[in-house]
Every structure is written in structure tokens, then in C-alpha cells.
Coordinates of C-alpha atoms and ligand atoms in Angstrom, one line a residue:
X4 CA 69.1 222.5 153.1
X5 CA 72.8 221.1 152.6
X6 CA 74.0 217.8 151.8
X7 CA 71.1 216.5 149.6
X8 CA 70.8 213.1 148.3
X9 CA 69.3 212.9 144.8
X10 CA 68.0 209.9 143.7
X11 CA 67.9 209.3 140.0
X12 CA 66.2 206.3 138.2
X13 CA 65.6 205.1 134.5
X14 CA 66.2 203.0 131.6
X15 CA 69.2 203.5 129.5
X16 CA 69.6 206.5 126.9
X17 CA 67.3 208.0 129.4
X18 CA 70.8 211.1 130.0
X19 CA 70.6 210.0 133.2
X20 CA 74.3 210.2 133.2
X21 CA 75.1 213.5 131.6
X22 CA 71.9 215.1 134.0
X23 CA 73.4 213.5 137.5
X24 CA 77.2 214.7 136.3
X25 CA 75.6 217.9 135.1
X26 CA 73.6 218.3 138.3
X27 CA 76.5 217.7 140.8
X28 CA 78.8 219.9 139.6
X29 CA 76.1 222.8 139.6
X30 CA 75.5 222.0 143.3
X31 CA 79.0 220.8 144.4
X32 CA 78.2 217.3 145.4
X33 CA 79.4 214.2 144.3
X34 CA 78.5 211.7 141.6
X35 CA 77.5 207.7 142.0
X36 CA 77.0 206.0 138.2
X37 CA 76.0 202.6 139.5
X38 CA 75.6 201.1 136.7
X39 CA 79.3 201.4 136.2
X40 CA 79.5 199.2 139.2
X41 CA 77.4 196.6 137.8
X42 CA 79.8 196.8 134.6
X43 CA 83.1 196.9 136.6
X44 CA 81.2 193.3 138.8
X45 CA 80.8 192.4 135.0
X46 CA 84.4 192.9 133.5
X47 CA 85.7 190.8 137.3
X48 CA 83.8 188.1 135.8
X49 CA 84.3 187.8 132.2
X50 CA 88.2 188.5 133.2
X51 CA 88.1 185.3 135.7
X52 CA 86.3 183.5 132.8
X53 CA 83.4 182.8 134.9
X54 CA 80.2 181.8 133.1
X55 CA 77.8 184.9 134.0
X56 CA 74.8 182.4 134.9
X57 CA 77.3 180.9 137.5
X58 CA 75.3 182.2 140.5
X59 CA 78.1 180.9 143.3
X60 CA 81.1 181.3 141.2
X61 CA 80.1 184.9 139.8
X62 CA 79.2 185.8 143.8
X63 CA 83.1 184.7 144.9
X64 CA 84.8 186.6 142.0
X65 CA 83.1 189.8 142.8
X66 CA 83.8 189.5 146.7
X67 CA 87.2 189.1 145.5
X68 CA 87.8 192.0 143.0
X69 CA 89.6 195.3 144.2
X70 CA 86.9 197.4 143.0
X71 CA 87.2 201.2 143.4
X72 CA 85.2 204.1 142.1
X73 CA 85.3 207.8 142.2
X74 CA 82.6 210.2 143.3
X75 CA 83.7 213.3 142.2
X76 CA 81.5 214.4 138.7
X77 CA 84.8 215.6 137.3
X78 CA 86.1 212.4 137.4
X79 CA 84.0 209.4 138.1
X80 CA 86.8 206.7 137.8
X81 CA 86.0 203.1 138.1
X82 CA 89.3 200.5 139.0
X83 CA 89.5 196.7 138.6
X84 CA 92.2 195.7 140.6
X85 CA 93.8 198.8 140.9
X86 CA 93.9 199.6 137.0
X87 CA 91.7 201.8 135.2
X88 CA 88.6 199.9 133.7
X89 CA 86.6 203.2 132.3
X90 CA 86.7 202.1 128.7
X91 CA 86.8 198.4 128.9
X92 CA 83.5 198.8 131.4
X93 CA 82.0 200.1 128.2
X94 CA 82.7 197.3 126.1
X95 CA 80.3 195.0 124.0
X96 CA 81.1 191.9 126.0
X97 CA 80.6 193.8 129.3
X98 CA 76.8 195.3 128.0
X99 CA 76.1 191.7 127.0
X100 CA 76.7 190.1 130.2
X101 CA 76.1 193.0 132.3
X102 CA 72.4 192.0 133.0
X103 CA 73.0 188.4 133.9
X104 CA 75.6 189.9 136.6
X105 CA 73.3 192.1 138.2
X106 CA 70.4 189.5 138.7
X107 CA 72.5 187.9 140.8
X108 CA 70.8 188.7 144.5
X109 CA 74.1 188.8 146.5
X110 CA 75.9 190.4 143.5
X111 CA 73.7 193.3 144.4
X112 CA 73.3 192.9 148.2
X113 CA 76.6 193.4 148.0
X114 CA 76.9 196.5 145.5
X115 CA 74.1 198.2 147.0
X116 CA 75.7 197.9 150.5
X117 CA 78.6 199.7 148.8
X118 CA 76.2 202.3 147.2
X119 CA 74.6 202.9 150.9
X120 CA 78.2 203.7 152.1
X121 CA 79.3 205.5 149.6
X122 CA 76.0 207.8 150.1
X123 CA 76.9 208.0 153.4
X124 CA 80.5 209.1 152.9
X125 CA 79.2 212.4 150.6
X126 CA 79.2 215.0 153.4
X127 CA 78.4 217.8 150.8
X128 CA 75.4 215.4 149.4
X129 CA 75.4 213.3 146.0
X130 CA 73.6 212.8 143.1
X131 CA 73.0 208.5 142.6
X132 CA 71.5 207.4 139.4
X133 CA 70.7 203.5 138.2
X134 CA 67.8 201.4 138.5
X135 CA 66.4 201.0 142.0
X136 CA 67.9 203.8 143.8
X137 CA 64.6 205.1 144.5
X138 CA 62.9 202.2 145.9
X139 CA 65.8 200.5 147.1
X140 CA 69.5 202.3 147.6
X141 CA 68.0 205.3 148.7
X142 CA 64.1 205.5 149.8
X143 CA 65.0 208.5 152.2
X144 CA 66.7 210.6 149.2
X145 CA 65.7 214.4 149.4
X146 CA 64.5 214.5 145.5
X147 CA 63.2 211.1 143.7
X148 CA 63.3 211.6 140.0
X149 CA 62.4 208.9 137.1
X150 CA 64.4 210.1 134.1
X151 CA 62.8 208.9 130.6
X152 CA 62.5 209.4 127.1
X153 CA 61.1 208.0 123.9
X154 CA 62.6 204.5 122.8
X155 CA 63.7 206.1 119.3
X156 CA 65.8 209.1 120.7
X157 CA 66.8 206.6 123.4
X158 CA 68.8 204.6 120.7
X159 CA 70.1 207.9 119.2
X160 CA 71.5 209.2 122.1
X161 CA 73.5 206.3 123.5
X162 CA 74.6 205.3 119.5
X163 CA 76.2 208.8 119.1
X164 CA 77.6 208.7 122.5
X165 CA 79.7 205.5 121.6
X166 CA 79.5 205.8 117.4
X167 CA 77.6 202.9 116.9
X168 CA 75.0 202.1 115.1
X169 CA 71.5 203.3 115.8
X170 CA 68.9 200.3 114.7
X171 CA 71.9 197.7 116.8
X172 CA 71.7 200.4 119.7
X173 CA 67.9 200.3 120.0
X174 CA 67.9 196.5 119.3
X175 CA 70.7 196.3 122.2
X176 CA 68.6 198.6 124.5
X177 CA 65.4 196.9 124.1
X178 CA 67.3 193.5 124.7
X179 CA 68.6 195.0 127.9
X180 CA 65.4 196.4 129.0
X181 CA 63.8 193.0 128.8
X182 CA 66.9 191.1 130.7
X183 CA 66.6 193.7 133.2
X184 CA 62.8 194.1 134.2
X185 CA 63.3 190.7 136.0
X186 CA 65.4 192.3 138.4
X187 CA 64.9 196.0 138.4
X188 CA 61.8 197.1 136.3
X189 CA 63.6 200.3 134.3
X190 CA 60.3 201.0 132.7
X191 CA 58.0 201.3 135.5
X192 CA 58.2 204.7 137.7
X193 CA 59.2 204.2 141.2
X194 CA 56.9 205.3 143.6
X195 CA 57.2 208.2 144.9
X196 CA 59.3 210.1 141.8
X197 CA 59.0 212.8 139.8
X198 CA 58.9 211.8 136.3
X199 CA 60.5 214.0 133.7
X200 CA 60.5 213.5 130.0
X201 CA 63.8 214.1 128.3
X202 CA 62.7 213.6 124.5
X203 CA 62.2 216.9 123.9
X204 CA 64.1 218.5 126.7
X205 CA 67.6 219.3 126.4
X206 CA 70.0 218.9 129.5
X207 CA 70.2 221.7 130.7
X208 CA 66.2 222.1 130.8
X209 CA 65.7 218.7 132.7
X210 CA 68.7 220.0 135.1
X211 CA 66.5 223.1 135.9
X212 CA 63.8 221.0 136.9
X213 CA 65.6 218.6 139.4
X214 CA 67.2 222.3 140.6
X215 CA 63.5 223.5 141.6
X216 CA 62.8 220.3 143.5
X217 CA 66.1 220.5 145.2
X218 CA 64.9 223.8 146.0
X219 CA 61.2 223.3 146.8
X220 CA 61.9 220.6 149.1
X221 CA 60.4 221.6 152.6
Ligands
LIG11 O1 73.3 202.4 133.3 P1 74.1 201.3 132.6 O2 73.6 201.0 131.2 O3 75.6 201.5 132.7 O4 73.8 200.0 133.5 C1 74.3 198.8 133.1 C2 73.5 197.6 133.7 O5 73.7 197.5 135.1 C3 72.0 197.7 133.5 O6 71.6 197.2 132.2 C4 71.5 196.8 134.6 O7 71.6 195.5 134.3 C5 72.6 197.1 135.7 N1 72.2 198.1 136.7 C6 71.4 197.6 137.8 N2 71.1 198.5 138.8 C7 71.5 199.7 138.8 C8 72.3 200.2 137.7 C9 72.6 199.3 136.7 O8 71.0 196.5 137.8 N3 71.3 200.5 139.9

């Protein structure tokens, strides 16, 4: 039972980030946020000052970034061009684009061919989470897990993780789940997942869980 790949989906505010990081650090595996390669794809494109619905010009100036990112749950770095782009990946203009970017179909081909081999590099196993990781980056993952909540503590969650505002933060979120569901559905569950409900559950309760799958897997 080494090495296993967990696979977690959902929409944003979800803790999808603080479970995975949570998660692989308890089990000694590594860590894939892939949304923060969708937002690093982003940042190489607002920096190039390339209109975000520019399907051929957005594709060229992601091909062309130097974009680097760190597996390890301690320290789950992301690099633009060799500097560090873990705050500015965060950023207002970067959430606001971020959804045109990754509707782009070779935008992703491409990302999700660096997802597969960054799976494949994780010899003690790895804990993904995004959008379509179940369905798409990694069908053959070990435990499938759809991570939710409700939309209200949704917007709480992600505006005390950044200090922002909590009716902008669940306006934001709701824009984002709407720009999104043309390419990825984030509020349907994937087939084939486990859903949990985080609303009332705190992180180390939804942790547990995914810990008895990984453990009741045949
Ligand atoms: O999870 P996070 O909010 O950082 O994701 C940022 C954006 O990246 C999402 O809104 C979505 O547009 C995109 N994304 C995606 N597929 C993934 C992960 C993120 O399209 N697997």
C-alpha cells in the first residue's frame, strides 16, 4: 500500500489546500496545488501583456515561461522565470484573469501533461488537488475525493485567509465558479469520488476521513 496517489477535487474555499498540505505531510508524500499552475500560466501572461482571450498568443507565452513548482507540502514553491511568484500568483489581477487562462485547451494540455509527470515523479505518492484531477489528471488515483462546503463559509474561509472582504470574496467566488464550469464543472462531483462536506468539519476531521480511505483501499 505505498506510494498512493490522492486525487482531490472542488470549488474554491472548499480547504482543499490546507486538507491536501495537511494530508501529505501526515503520510510523507508530496503536494501538487494546480491551481497555482493555472495562476503562475496567468501572471506569464498578464506580465507579457497578452490579452487573456488571446487563444494563440496566450498558448506561445506559456510554452515560453520558465515555470517551476515544488512538491514538497512544506514548501510548495511556484517560479516564473526563475523568481519567486508565491504572492504575486495570489494577486487580484491574477484571480481575475485566471479563468480565461485556463479555458484555453492547449493551455491545459500542456499543464496537465506537466501534472501527469509530476505524479509520476512522486516515488513516495502525492496528494493533487484542482478541478479535474479526478476525471482527467488522474482517473487511476488510489483515493478520489470531492472536497465541498457551503457557499457562505466558502467566502469566509478564503476572505480570512487573504483579509479581504467577505460579501467581495463570495461575489469573486461565485464569479469564478461561473467562468469556470465551462471548462471544469467545480460544482458537479466527479464520478467516481467520495464526497465530503467540510462546512461543519474542521481539517483535521475531513483529514481523518481521506486517512480511512487511504487505508481501506483494497
Ligand atoms: O484553486 P485556485 O483558486 O488557486 O485555482 C485558480 C483557478 O485555476 C481556478 O479558478 C480555475 O480557473 C483554474 N484551475 C483549473 N484546473 C485546476 C485547478 C485550477 O482550471 N485543476
Amino acid at each position: 500500500k505505498s506510494a498512493p496517489v490522492v486525487a482531490i477535487d472542488g470549488p474554491s474555499g472548499a480547504g482543499k489546500s490546507t486538507v491536501s498540505k495537511t494530508l501529505a505531510t501526515a503520510i510523507e508524500a508530496a503536494y501538487l496545488d494546480t491551481g497555482s499552475m493555472y495562476r503562475a500560466a496567468t501572471l506569464a501572461v498578464i506580465k507579457a501583456g497578452v490579452d487573456p482571450s488571446q487563444t494563440a498568443q496566450v498558448t506561445k507565452t506559456v510554452k515560453n515561461a520558465k515555470l517551476e513548482f515544488g512538491t514538497t507540502p512544506e514548501d510548495p514553491f511556484t517560479r516564473l522565470d526563475g523568481e519567486d511568484a508565491g504572492l504575486a500568483i495570489r494577486g487580484d489581477d491574477v484571480t481575475k484573469a485566471v479563468s480565461a487562462v485556463a479555458g484555453n485547451k492547449t493551455v491545459r494540455k500542456f499543464l496537465i501533461e506537466e501534472q501527469r509527470r509530476l505524479i509520476a515523479e512522486a516515488k513516495n505518492g502525492i496528494v493533487v488537488e484542482g478541478r479535474d484531477i479526478v476525471e482527467v489528471v488522474a482517473p487511476d488515483a488510489d483515493v478520489k475525493v470531492y472536497l465541498t462546503a457551503d457557499p457562505a463559509v466558502r467566502a469566509g474561509r478564503r476572505a480570512s485567509e487573504f483579509g479581504a472582504d467577505t460579501k467581495a470574496t463570495a461575489k469573486d467566488i461565485q464569479r469564478r465558479d461561473t467562468a469556470d464550469s465551462k471548462t471544469t464543472k467545480p460544482l458537479e462531483v466527479p464520478a467516481g469520488a467520495t464526497v465530503i462536506d467540510s462546512t461543519d468539519l474542521p481539517i483535521v476531521e475531513v483529514v481523518a476521513k481521506i486517512l480511512a480511505l487511504l487505508n481501506n483501499r483494497d
